[in-house]
Short mmCIF file of C-alpha atoms in Angstrom, two decimals:
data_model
loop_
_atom_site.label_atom_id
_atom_site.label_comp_id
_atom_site.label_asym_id
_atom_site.label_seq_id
_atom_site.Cartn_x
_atom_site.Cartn_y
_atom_site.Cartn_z
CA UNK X 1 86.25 84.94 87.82
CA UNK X 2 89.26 83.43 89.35
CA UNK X 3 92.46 84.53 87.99
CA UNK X 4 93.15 81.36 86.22
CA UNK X 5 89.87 79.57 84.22
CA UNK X 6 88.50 76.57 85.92
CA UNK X 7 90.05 73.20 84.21
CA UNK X 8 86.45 71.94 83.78
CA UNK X 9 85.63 75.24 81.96
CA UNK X 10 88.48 74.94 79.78
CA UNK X 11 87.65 70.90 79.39
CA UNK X 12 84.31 72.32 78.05
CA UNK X 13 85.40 74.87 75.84
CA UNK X 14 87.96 72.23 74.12
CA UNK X 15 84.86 70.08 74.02
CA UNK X 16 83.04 72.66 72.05
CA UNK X 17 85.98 73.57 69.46
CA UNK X 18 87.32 71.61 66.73
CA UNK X 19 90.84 73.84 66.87
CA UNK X 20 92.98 74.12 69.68
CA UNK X 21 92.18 75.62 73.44
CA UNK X 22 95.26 77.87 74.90
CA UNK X 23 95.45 78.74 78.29
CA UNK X 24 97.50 80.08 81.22
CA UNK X 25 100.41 77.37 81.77
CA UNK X 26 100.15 75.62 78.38
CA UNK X 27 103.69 75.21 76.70
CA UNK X 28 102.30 77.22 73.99
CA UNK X 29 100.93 79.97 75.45
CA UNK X 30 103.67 82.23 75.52
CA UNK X 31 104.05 82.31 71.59
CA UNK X 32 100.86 82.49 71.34
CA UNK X 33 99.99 85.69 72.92
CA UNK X 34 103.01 87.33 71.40
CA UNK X 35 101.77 89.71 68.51
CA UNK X 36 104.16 92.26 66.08
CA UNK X 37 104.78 94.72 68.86
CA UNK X 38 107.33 93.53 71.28
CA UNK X 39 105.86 96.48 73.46
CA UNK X 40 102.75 94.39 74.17
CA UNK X 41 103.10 92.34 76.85
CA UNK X 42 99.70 91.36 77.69
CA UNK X 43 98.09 88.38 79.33
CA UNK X 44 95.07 86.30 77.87
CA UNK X 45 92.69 83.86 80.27
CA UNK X 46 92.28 81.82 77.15
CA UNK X 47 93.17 81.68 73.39
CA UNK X 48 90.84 80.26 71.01
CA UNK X 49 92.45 78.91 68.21
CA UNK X 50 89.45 78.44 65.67
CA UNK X 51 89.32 76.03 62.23
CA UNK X 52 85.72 77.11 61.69
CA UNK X 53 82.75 79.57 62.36
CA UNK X 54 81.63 77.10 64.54
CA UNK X 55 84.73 76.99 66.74
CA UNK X 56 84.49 81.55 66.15
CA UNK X 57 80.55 81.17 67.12
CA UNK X 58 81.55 78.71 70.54
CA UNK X 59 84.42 81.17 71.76
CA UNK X 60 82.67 84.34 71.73
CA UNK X 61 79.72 82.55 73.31
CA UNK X 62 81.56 80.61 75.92
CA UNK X 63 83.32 84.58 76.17
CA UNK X 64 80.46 86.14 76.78
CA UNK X 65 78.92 83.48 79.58
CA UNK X 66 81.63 83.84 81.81
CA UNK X 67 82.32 87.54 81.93
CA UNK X 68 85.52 87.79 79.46
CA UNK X 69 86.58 90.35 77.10
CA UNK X 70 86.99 89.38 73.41
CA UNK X 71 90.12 90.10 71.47
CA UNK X 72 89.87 89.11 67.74
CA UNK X 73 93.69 88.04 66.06
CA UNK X 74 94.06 87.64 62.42
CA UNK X 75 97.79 88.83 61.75
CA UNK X 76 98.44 91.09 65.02
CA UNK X 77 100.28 93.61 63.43
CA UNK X 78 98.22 96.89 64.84
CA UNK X 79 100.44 98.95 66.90
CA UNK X 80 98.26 99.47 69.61
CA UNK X 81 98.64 95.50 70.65
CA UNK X 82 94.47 94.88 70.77
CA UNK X 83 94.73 91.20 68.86
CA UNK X 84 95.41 90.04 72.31
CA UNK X 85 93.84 91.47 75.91
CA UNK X 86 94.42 91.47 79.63
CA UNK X 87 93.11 88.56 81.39
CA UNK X 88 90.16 87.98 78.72
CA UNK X 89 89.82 85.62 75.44
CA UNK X 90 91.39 86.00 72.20
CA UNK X 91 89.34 84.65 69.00
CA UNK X 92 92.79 83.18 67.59
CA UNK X 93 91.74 83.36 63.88
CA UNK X 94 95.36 82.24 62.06
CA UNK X 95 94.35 78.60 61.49
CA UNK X 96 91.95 80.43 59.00
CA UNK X 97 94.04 81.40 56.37
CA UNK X 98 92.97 79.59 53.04
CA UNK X 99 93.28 80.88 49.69
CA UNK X 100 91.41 80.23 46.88
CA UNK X 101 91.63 81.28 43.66
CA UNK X 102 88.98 81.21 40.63
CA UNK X 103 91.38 83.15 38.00
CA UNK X 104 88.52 82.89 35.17
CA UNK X 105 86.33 85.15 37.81
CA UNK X 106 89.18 87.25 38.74
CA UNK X 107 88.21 86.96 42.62
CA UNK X 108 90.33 85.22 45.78
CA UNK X 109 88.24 83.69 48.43
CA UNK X 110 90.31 84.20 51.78
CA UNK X 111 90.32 83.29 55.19
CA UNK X 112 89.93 85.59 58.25
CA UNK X 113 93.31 84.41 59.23
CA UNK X 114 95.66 85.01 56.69
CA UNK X 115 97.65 86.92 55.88
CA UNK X 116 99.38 88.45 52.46
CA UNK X 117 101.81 86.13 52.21
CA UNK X 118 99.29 83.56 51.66
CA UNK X 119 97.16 85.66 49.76
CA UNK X 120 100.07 86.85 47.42
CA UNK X 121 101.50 83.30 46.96
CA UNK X 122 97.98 82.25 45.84
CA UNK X 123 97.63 84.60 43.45
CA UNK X 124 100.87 85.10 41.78
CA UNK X 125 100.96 81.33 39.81
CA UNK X 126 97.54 83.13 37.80
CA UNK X 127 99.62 86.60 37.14
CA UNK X 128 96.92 88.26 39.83
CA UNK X 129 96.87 90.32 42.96
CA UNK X 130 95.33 92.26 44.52
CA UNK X 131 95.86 95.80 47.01
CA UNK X 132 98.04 94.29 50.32
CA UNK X 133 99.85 95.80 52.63
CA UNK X 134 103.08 96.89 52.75
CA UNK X 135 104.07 93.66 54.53
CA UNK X 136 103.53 90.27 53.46
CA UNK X 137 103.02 89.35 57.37
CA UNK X 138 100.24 91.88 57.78
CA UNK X 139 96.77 90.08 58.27
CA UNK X 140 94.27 89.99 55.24
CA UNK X 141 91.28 90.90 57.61
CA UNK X 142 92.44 94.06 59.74
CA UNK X 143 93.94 95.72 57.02
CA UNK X 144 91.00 95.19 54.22
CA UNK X 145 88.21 96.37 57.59
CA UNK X 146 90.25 99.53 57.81
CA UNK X 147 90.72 100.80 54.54
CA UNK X 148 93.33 99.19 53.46
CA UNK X 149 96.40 101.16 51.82
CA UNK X 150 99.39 99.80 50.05
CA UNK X 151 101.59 99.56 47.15
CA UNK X 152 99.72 99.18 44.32
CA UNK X 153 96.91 101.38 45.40
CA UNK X 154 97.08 104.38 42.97
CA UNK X 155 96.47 101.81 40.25
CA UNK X 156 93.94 99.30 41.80
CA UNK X 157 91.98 101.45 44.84
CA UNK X 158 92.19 100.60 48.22
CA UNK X 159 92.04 96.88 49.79
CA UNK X 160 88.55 98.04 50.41
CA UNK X 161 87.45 99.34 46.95
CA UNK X 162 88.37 95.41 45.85
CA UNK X 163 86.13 93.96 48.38
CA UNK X 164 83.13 91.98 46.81
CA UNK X 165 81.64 89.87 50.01
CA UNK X 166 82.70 89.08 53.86
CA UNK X 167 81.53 86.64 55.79
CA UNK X 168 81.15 87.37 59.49
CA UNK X 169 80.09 85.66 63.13
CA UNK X 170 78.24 88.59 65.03
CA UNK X 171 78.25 88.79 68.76
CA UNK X 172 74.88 86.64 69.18
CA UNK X 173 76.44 83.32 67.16
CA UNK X 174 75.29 84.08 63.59
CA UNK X 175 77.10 83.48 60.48
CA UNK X 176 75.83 86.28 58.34
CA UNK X 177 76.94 87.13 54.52
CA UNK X 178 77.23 90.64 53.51
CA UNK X 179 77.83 91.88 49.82
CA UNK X 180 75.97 94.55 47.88
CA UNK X 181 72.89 92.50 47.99
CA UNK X 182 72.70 90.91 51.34
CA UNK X 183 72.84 92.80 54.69
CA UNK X 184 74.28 96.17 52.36
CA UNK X 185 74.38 98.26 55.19
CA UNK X 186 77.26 96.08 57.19
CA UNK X 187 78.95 95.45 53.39
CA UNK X 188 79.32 99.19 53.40
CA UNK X 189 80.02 99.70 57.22
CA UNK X 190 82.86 97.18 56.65
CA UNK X 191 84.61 99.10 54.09
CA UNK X 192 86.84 100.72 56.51
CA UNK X 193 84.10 101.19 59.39
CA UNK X 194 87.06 98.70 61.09
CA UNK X 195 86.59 95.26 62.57
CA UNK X 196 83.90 96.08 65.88
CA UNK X 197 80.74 94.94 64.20
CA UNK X 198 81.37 91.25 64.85
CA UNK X 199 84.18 88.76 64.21
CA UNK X 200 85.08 88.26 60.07
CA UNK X 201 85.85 84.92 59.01
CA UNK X 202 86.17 85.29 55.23
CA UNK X 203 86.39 87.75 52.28
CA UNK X 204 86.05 87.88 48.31
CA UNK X 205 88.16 90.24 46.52
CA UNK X 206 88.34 91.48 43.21
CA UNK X 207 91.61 90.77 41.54
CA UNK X 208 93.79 92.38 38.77
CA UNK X 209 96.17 91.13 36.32
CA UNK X 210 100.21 91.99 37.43
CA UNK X 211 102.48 89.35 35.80
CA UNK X 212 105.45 91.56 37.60
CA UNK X 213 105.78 94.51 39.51
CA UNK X 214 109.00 96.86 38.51
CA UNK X 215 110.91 98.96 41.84
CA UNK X 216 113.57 101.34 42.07
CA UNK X 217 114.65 102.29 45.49
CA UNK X 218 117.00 104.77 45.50
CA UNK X 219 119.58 106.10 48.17
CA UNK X 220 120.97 109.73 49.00
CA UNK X 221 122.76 110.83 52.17
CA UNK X 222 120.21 112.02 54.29
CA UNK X 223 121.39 116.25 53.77
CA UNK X 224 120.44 115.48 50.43
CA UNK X 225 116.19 115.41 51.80
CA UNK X 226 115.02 118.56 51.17
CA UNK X 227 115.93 118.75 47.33
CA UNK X 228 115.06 114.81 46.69
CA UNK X 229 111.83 115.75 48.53
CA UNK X 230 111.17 118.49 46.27
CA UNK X 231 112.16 116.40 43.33
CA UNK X 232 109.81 113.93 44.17
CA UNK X 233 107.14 115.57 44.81
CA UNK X 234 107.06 117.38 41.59
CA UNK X 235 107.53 114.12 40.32
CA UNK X 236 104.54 112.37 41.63
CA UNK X 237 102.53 115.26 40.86
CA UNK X 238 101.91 114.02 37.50
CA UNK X 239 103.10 110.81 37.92
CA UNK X 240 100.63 108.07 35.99
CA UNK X 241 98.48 106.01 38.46
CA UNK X 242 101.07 103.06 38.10
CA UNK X 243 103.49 104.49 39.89
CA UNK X 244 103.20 104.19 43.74
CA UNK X 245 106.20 103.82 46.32
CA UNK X 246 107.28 106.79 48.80
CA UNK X 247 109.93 108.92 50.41
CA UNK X 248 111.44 107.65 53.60
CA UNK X 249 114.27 108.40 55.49
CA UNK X 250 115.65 105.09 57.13
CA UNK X 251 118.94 103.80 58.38
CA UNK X 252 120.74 102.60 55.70
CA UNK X 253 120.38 98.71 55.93
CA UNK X 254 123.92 96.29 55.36
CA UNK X 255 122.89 95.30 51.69
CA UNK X 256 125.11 95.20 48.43
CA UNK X 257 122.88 97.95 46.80
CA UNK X 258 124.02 100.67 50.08
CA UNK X 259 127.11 102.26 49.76
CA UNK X 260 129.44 101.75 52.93
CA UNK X 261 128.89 105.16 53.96
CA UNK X 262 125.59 104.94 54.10
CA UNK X 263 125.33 101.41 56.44
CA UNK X 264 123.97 102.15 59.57
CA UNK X 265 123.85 105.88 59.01
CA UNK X 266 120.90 108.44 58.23
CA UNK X 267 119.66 108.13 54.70
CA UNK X 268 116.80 108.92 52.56
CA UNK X 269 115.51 106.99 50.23
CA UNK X 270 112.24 107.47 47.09
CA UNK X 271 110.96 103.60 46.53
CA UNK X 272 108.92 103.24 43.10
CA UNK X 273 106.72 101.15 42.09
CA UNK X 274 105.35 100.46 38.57
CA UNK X 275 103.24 97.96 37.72
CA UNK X 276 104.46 96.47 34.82
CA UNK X 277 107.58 95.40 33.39
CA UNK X 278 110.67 97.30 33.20
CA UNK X 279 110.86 98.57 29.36
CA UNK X 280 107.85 100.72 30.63
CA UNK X 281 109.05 102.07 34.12
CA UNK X 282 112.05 103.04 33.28
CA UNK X 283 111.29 106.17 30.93
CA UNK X 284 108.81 106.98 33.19
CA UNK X 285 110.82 106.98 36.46
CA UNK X 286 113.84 108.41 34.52
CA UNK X 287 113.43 112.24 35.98
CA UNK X 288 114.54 110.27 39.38
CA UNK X 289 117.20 108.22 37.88
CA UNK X 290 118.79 111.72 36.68
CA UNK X 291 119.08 113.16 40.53
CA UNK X 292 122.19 110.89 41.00
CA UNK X 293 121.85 108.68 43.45
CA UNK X 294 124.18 107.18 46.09
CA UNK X 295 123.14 103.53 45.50
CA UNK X 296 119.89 102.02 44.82
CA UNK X 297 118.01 99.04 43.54
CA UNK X 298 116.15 98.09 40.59
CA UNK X 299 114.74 95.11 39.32
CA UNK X 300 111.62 93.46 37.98
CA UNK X 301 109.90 90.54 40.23
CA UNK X 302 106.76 89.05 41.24
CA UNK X 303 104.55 91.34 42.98
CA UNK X 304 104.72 88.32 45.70
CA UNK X 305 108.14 88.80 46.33
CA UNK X 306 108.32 92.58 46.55
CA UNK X 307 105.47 91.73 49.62
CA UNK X 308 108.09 90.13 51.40
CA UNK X 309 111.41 91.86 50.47
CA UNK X 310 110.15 94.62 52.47
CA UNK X 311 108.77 92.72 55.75
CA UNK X 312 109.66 94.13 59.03
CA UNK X 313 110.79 91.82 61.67
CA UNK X 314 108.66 91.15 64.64
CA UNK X 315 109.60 91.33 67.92
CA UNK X 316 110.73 95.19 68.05
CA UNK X 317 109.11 97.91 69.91
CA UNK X 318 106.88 99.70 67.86
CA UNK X 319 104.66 103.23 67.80
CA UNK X 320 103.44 104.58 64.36
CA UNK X 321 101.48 107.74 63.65
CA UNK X 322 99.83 109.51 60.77
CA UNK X 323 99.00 112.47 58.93
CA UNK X 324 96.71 113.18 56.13
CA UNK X 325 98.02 116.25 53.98
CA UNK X 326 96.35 118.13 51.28
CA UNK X 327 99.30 119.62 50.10
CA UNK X 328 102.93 119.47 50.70
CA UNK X 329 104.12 122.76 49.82
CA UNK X 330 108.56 123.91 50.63
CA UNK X 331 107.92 125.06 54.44
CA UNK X 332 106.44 121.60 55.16
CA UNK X 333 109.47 119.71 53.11
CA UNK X 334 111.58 121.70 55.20
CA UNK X 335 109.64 120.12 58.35
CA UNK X 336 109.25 116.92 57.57
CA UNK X 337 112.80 116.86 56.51
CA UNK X 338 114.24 118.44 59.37
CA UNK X 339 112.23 116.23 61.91
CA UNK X 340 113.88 112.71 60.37
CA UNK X 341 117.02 113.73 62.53
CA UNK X 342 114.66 112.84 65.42
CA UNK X 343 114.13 109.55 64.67
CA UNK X 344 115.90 106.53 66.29
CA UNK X 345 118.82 105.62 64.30
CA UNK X 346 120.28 102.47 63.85
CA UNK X 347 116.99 100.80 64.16
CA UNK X 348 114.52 99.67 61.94
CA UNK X 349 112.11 103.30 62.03
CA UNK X 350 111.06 104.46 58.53
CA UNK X 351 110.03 108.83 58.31
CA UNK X 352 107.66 108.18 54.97
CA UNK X 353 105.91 110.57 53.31
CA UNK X 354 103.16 108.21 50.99
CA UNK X 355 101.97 109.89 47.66
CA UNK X 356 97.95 109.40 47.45
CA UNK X 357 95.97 110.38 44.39
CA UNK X 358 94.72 107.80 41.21
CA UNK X 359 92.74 104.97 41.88
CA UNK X 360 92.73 105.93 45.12
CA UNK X 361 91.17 109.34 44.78
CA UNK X 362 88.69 108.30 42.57
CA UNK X 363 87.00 105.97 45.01
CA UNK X 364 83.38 106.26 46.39
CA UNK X 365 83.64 109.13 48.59
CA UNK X 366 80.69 107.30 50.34
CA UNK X 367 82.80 105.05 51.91
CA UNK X 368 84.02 105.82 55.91
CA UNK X 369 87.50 106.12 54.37
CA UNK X 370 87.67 110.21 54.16
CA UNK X 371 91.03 110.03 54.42
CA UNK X 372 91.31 108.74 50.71
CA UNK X 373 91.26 112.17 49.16
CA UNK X 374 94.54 113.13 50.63
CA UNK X 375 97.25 113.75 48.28
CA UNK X 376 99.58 112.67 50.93
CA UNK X 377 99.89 110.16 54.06
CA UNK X 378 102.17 111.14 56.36
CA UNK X 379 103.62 108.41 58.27
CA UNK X 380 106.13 107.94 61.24
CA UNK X 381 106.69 104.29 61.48
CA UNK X 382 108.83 103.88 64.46
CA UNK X 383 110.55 100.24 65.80
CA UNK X 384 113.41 99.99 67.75
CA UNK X 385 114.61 97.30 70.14
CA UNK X 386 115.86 99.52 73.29
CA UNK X 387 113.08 100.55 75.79
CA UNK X 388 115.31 103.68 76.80
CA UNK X 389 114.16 104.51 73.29
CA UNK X 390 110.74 104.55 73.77
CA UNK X 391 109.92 108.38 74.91
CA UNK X 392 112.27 109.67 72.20
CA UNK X 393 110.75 107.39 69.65
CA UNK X 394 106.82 108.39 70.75
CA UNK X 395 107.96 111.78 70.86
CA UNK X 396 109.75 112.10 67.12
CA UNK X 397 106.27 110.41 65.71
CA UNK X 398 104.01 112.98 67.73
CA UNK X 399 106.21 115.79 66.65
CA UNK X 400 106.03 114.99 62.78
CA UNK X 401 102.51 115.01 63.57
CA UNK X 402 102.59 118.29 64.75
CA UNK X 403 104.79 119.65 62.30
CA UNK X 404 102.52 118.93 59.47
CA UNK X 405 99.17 119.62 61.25
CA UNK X 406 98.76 123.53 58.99
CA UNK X 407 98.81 121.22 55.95
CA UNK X 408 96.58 118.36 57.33
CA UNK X 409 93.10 117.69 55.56
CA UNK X 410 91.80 115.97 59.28
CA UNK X 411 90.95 112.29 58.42
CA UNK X 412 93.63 109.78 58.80
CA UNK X 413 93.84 106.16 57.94
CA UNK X 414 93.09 104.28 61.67
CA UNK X 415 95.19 101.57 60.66
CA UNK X 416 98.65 103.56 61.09
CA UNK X 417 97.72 104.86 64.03
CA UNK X 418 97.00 103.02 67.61
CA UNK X 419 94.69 104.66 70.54
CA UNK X 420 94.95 108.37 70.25
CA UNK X 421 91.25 109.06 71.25
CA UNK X 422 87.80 109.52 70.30
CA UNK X 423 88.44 112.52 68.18
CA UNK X 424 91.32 110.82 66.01
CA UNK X 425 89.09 107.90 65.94
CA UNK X 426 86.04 110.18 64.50
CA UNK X 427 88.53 112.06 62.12
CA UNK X 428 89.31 108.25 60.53
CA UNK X 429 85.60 107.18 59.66
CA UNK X 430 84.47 110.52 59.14
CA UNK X 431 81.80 112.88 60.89
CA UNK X 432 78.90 112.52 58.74
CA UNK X 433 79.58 108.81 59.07
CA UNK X 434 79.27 108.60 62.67
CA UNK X 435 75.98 108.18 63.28
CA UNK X 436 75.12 105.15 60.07
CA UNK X 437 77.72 102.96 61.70
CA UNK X 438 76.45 103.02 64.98
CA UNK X 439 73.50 102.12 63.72
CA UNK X 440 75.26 99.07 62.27
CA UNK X 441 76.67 98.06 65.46
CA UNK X 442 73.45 98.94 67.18
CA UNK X 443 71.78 96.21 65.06
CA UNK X 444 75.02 93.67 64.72
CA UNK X 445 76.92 94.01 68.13
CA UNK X 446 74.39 96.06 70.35
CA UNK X 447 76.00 95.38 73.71
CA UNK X 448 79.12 96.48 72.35
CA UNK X 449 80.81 93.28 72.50
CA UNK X 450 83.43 93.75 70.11
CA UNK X 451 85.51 96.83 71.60
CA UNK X 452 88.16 96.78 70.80
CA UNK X 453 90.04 98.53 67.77
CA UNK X 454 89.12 101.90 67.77
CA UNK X 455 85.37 101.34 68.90
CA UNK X 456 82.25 102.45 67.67
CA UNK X 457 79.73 103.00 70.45
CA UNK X 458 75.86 101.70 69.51
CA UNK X 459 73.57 104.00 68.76
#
């Protein structure tokens, strides 16, 4: 096709779609192609900004007559930048971001589009919530397909292990419904099989009751690592499922709570979360409390608000990584530890080590999430806004990696990670699930339609 779409194609395609038709040229176009990454800098024919599963069901069909690749964009946070494509069309799915709530059922009805913010802010008015990510900006959809892990999960399961129905346009135009009941095999494909079977335009989730949420996050100078590691670790090894959080070593942020030697330097920091009030965290976390920190933070709030108090900005350069341990024994504290001096600093790059277990643990180990019976995630989470930064940034994240690979069970959770190849890919769904979700996508998406984010091939 010529490099910019006919005007009577586009004329067409805004005939077809009640929501809003975004091409090459338009004043908006330019924001609208931008995702989280500011590494991504790619360039759409068209961007399809659907209302409706009719407006989903027209794009991918006016898509797939004229040649063009299909991006699908709910919040566009995945590192790897595949919301949005090279010269093809992007299913623009933010417009679709309802919430609503039935508190007397416990279950949120969501659009593919949101994201936790609006899911969050829904919820909270009813004291409910449900397993989000660690970023009120991340989308609803992406995260829940993958897995979906996050704050609260050692007391509530993954985003997955909540998810009751999804509605989803497949390559060939159809609006299908799958729960436990109706079209089971896709219902269980989607529980962290990822978002390549077809183009997911709504979700039901269980919810649970959290009036408030209780954190501590707690500073040291970052030579202090290796014995807070240790600390915590023992901690969280017989920690009650309500406590979730992790260790991180970060650059200490310009806040009241960080003590001025710690502003713009090195630190590491253990963030808890309890869910409940504070007259129950507190003698719980109180082994942590003891250590002596440098400066901290604790408070009670609305599980809403600790969503957003930790949101990342957009617009930085970003490569993550992951690692699935099984243990995390001294000679890999010492190695994790010792690699955080790697990492970019100032910038906004987080070296976290995520404690796994409860809720989490207990899961159907027949879901493609094999990953879930880790007892810890490993995660370089790098964003920085200098490009000379980006080999020593790729490089620290590959090296953790590397580090911890004696300790590593093999599975890792796709969604931290971006394209690091078929075997990675494999080691996320699992082996012995390979070959039932290619038979989903042999029967849902059989010309492989949907590609993108870490593909599965039809059978």
């Amino acid at each position: 096709m010529a490099s910019v779409l006919d005007s009577r194609l586009l004329t067409d395609l805004r005939a077809a779609l009640t929501g809003d038709v975004i091409a090459r040229g338009d004043d908006a176009y330019d924001e609208a192609r931008t995702v989280f990454n500011g590494m991504i800098d790619r360039r759409p024919k068209v961007i399809a900004q659907c209302v409706n599963d009719h407006d989903v069901a027209a794009a991918i069909a006016f898509a797939r007559e004229h040649g063009l690749e299909i991006a699908v964009r709910g919040g566009g946070h995945g590192v790897a930048g595949t919301a949005v494509n090279d010269g093809g069309l992007v299913v623009d799915l933010r417009r679709m971001n309802a919430v609503t709530v039935d508190p007397e059922a416990g279950i949120a009805r969501v659009g593919g589009g949101a994201t936790f913010s609006n899911l969050d802010r829904a919820t909270q008015p009813y004291g409910l919530a449900t397993t989000g990510g660690r970023a009120s900006t991340t989308g609803v959809g992406g995260f829940t397909l993958g897995g979906g892990s996050g704050w609260v999960e050692r007391k509530f399961g993954l985003a997955c292990d909540n998810l009751l129905a999804v509605r989803l346009v497949t390559a060939d135009g159809r609006t299908v419904l799958a729960d436990e009941n109706r079209n089971s095999e896709l219902f269980w494909a989607l529980h962290g099989g990822g978002g390549n079977f077809g183009v997911a335009t709504e979700f039901d989730f269980r919810l649970h009751s959290l009036p408030v949420i209780y954190i501590a996050l707690l500073l040291w100078p970052a030579e202090a690592g290796p014995d807070v590691a240790r600390a915590y670790r023992d901690f969280m090894a017989a920690a009650p499922d309500e406590v979730g959080g992790g260790l991180l070593y970060l650059t200490g942020p310009p806040e009241e709570f960080v003590p001025a030697e710690l502003v713009g330097k090195l630190a590491v920091g253990a963030l808890f979360t309890y869910t409940g009030g504070e007259a129950q965290a507190k003698p719980v976390i109180r082994p942590m409390l003891e250590l002596g920190h440098a400066g901290g933070m604790l408070t009670e709030l609305p599980y809403a608000e600790l969503q957003c108090m930790l949101d990342d900005p957009s617009g930085f350069r970003n490569y993550w990584s992951a690692e699935y341990l099984d243990g995390f024994p001294d000679p890999a504290v010492d190695l994790f530890c010792a690699r955080a001096h790697d990492m970019v600093v100032p910038s906004g790059s987080q070296h976290a080590l995520l404690p796994m277990g409860g809720a989490v643990a207990r899961g159907s180990a027949d879901l493609p999430v094999p990953w879930r019976a880790a007892a810890w995630g490993v995660h370089p989470f790098g964003m920085w806004e200098d490009p000379a930064d980006d080999a020593r940034g790729r490089q620290w994240a590959r090296d953790l990696c590397a580090d911890l690979k004696p300790w590593s069970m093999g599975a890792v959770y796709l969604n931290f990670i971006g394209d690091e190849g078929e075997e990675r890919t494999v080691a996320g769904r699992g082996e012995r699930n390979a070959r039932r979700l290619a038979a989903v996508k042999t029967e849902y998406d059989p010309e492989n339609v949907f590609h993108l984010n870490h593909n599965i091939a039809p059978g």
